[in-house]
Coordinates of C-alpha atoms in Angstrom, one line a residue:
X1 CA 30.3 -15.8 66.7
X2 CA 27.6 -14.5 65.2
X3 CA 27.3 -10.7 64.1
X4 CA 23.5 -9.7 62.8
X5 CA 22.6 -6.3 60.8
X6 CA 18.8 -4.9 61.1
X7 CA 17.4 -1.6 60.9
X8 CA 13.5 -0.9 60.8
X9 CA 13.8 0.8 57.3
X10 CA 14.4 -0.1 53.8
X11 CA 16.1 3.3 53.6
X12 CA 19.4 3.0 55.8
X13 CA 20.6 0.2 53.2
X14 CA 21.3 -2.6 55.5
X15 CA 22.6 -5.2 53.2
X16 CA 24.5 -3.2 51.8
X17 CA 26.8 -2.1 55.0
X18 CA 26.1 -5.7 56.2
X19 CA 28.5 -6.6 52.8
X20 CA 30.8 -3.7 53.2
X21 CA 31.8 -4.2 57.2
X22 CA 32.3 -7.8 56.4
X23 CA 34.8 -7.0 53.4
X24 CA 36.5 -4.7 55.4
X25 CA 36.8 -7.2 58.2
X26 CA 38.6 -9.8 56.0
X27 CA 40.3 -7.5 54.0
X28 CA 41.8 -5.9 57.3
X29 CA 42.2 -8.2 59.9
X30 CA 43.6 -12.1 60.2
X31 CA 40.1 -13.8 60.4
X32 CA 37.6 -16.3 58.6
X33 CA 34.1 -15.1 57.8
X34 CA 30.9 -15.8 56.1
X35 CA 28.4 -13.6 55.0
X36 CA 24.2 -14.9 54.6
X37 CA 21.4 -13.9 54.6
X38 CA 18.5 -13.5 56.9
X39 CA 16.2 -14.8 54.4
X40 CA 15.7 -17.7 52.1
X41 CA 16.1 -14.5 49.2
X42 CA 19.8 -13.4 49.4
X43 CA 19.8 -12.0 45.7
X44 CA 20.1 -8.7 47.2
X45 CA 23.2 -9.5 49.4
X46 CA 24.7 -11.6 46.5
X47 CA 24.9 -9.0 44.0
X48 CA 27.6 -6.8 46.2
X49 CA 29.6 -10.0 45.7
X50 CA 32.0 -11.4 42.4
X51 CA 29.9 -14.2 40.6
X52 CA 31.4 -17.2 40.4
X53 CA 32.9 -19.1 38.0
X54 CA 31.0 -20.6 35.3
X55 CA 32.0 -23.7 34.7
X56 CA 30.5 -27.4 34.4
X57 CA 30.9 -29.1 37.7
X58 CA 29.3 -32.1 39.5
X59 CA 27.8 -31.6 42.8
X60 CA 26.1 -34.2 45.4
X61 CA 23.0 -33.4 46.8
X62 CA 21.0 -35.5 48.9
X63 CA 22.9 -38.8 47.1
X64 CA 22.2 -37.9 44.1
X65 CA 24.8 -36.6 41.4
X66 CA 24.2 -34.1 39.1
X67 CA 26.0 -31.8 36.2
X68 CA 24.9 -27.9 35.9
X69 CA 26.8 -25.8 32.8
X70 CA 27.5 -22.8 32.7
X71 CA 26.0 -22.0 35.7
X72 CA 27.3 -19.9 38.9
X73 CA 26.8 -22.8 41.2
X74 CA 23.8 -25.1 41.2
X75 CA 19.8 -24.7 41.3
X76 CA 20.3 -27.5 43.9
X77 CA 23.3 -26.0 45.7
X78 CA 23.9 -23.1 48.3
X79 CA 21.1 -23.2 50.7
X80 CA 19.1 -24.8 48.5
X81 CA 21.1 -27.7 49.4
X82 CA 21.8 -27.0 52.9
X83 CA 17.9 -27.0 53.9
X84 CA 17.9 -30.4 52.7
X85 CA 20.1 -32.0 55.0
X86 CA 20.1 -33.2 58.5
X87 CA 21.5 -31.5 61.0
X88 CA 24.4 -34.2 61.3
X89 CA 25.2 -34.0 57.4
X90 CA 25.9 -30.5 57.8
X91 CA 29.6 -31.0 57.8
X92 CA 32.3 -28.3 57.4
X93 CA 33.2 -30.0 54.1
X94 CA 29.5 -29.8 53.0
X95 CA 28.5 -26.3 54.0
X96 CA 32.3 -25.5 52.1
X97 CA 31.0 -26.8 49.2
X98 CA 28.1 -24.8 49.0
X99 CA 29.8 -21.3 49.8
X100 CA 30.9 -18.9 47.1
X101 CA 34.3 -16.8 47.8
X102 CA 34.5 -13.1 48.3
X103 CA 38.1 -12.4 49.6
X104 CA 39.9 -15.7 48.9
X105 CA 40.5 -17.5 52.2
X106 CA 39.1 -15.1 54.2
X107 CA 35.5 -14.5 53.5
X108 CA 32.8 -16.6 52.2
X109 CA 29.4 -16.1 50.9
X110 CA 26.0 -18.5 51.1
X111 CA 24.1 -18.6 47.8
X112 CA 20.1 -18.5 48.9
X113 CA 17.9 -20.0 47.8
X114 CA 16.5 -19.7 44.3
X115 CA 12.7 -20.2 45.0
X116 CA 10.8 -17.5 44.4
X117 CA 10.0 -15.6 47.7
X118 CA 6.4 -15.4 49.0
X119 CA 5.1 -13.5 51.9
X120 CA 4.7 -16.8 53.4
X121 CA 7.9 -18.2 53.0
X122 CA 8.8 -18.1 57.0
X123 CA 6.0 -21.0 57.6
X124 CA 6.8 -23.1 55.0
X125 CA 8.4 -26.5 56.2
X126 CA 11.8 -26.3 54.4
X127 CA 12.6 -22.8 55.3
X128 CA 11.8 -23.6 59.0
X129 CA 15.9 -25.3 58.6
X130 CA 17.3 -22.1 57.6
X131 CA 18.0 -21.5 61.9
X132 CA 20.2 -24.7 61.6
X133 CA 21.9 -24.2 58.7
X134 CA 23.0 -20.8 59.9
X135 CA 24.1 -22.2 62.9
X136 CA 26.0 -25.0 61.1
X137 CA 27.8 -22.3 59.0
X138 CA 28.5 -20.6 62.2
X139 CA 30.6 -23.6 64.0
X140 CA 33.0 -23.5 60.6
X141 CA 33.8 -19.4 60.6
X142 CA 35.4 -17.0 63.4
X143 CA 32.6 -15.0 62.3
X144 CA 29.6 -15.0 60.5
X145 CA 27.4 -11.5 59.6
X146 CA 23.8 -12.0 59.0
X147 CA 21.8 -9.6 56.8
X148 CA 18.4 -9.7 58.3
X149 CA 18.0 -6.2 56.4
X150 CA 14.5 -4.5 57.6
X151 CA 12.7 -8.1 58.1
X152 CA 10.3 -8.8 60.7
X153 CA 9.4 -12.0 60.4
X154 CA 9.8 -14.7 63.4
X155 CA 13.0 -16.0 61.8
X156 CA 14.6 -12.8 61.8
X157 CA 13.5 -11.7 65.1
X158 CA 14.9 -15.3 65.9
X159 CA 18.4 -14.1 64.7
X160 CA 19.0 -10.9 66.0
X161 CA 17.3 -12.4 69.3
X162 CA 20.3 -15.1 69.6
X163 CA 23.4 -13.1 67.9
X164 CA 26.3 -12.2 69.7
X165 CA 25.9 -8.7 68.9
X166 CA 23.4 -6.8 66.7
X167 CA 24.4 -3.6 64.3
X168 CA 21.3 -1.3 64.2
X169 CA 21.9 0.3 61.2
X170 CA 20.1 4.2 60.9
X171 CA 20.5 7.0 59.0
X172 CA 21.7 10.2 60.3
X173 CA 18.3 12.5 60.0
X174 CA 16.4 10.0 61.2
X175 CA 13.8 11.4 63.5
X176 CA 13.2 9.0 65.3
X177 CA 17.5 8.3 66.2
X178 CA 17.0 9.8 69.3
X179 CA 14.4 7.1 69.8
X180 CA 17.2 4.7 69.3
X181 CA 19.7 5.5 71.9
X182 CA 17.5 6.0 74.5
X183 CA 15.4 3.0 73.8
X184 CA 17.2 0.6 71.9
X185 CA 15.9 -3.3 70.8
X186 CA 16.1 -5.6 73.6
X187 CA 18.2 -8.1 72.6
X188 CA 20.3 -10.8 74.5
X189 CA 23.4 -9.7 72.9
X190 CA 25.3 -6.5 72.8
X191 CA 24.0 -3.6 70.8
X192 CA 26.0 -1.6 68.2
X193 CA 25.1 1.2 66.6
X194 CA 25.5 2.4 63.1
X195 CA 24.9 5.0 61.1
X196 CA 24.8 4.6 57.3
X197 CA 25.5 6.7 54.2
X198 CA 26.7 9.0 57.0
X199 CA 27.7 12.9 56.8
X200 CA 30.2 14.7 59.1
X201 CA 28.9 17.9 58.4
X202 CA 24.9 17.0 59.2
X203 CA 23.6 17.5 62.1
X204 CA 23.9 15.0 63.5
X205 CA 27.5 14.0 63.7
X206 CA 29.1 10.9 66.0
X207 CA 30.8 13.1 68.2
X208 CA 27.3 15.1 68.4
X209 CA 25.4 12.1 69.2
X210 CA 28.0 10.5 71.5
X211 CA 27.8 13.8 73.5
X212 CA 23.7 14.7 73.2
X213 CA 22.9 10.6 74.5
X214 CA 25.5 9.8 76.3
X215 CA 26.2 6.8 73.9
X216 CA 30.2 5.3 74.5
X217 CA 32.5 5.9 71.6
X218 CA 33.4 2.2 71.3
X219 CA 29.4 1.6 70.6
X220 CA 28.9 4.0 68.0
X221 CA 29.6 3.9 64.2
X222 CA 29.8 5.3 60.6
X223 CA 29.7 4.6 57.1
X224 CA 30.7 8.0 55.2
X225 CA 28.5 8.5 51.8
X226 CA 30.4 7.4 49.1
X227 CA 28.8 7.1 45.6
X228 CA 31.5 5.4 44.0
X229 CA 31.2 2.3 46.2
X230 CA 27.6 2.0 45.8
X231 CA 27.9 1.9 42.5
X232 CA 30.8 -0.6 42.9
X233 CA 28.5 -2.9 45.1
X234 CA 25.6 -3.0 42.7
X235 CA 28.4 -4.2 40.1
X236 CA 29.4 -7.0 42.7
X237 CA 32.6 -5.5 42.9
X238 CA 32.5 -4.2 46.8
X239 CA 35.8 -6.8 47.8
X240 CA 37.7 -5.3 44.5
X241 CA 36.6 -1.5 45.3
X242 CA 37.6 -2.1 49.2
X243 CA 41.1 -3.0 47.8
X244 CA 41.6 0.2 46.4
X245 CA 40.7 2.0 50.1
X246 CA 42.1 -0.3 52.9
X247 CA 45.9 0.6 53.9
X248 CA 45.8 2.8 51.0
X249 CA 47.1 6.1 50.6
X250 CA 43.8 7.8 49.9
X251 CA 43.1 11.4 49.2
X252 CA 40.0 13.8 50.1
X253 CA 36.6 12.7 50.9
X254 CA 38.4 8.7 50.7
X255 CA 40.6 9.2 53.4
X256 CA 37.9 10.3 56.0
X257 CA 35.8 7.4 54.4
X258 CA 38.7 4.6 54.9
X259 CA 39.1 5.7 58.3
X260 CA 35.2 5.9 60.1
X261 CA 35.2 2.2 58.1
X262 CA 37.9 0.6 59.4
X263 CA 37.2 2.4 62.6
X264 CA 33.4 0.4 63.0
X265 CA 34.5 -2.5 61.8
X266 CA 37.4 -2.9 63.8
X267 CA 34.6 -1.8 67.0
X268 CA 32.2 -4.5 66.1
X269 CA 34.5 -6.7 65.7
X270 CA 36.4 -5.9 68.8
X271 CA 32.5 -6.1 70.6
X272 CA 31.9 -9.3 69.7
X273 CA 34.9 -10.6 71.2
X274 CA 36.6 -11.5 67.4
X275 CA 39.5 -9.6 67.9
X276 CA 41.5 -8.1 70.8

């Protein structure tokens, strides 16, 4: 199952709800996800993420062995790796191998790639593999949630064109949101919408919008505002910070925070057929 994020600005902060729903997924309900990116450049969805352990390890790649210290993970490992397999070598134990965890056995995180990204990068040979390696990850995870951020580049389009269900992710004073719900993306899969960084006293609210365009509840989400976990997730600590929110007895501005979160990802989750 396959669960893509995309909005046509930098400004709703994509990656970074793309990293917060899937936390809140694993932290809240019984499945198995992975995280990537939409591009061969994942730094940005990393860094919401714990690092991993440094340590001096021994990795395969390709038949060849080598030792990395005090490193993360390898140069030659995450999708660096992966893009240099076949599409038969891309076994569950492989693709394992090169995943980093985020909420230990629930959710899972792909390392891109550490070549420096060029406007180009979409039409270079290697990264045309990055399709099949997502889809490899895909066959190992209940679900997998793809940060395609504000890309439009074939490979992207690609994605969201294929996923089971794509999040368009805006933000509330948009102008053009009304642009959204009466025209939305034509995509093969379902639609969800989001709204990001999200006020319930602007103007326009989800009970506002779900009235003014007719758009079904169960199709309509919110991420409340909150400082504090922004901060957390440019720290790598969104997993940790989510802890501290989910089936927690919060107070004030958390509580109506906890709820619109567990609330959409519970919706998209529920959308794409994950959970009941």
């Amino acid at each position: 199952m396959k669960i893509a994020f995309w909005s046509e600005g930098k400004q709703a902060e994509t990656t970074y709800h793309t990293a917060l729903i899937a936390c809140a997924s694993a932290l809240m309900f019984p499945v198995r996800g992975a995280v990537v990116s939409g591009g061969y450049s994942g730094k940005d969805l990393e860094r919401n993420f714990p690092a991993g352990r440094k340590r001096s390890v021994l990795a395969r790649n390709a038949g060849i062995l080598a030792a990395a210290e005090e490193q993360e993970y390898f140069v030659s490992g995450g999708l660096d790796c992966l893009l240099g397999k076949k599409r038969q070598e891309l076994t569950e134990q492989v693709i394992m191998e090169n995943m980093r965890p985020v909420v230990k056995g629930r959710l899972y995180c792909l390392p891109g790639s550490r070549r420096r990204e060029q406007d180009w990068w979409q039409e270079d040979p290697l990264f045309t593999g990055l399709k099949q390696v997502i889809d490899a990850v895909e066959q190992c995870f209940d679900v997998v949630f793809v940060d395609c951020g504000s890309r439009e580049d074939d490979i992207a389009k690609s994605i969201l064109e294929e996923a089971d269900v794509c999040v368009l992710n805006m933000t509330q004073e948009e102008e053009r949101i009304g642009d959204y719900f009466r025209n939305p993306p034509k995509w093969r899969g379902k639609t969800f919408f989001l709204i990001g960084n999200y006020f319930s006293d602007g103007l326009y609210t989800r009970r506002n919008l779900e009235r003014l365009y007719r758009v079904d509840e169960s199709l309509l989400g919110a991420v409340p505002y909150n400082p504090q976990m922004q901060a957390a997730g440019r720290m790598g600590r969104t997993n940790r910070r989510l802890k501290e929110y989910i089936g927690k007895n919060t107070h004030g501005k958390n509580v109506e925070f906890e709820q619109e979160l567990a609330r959409t990802a519970r919706l998209i989750l529920k959308l794409a057929g994950v959970i009941a």
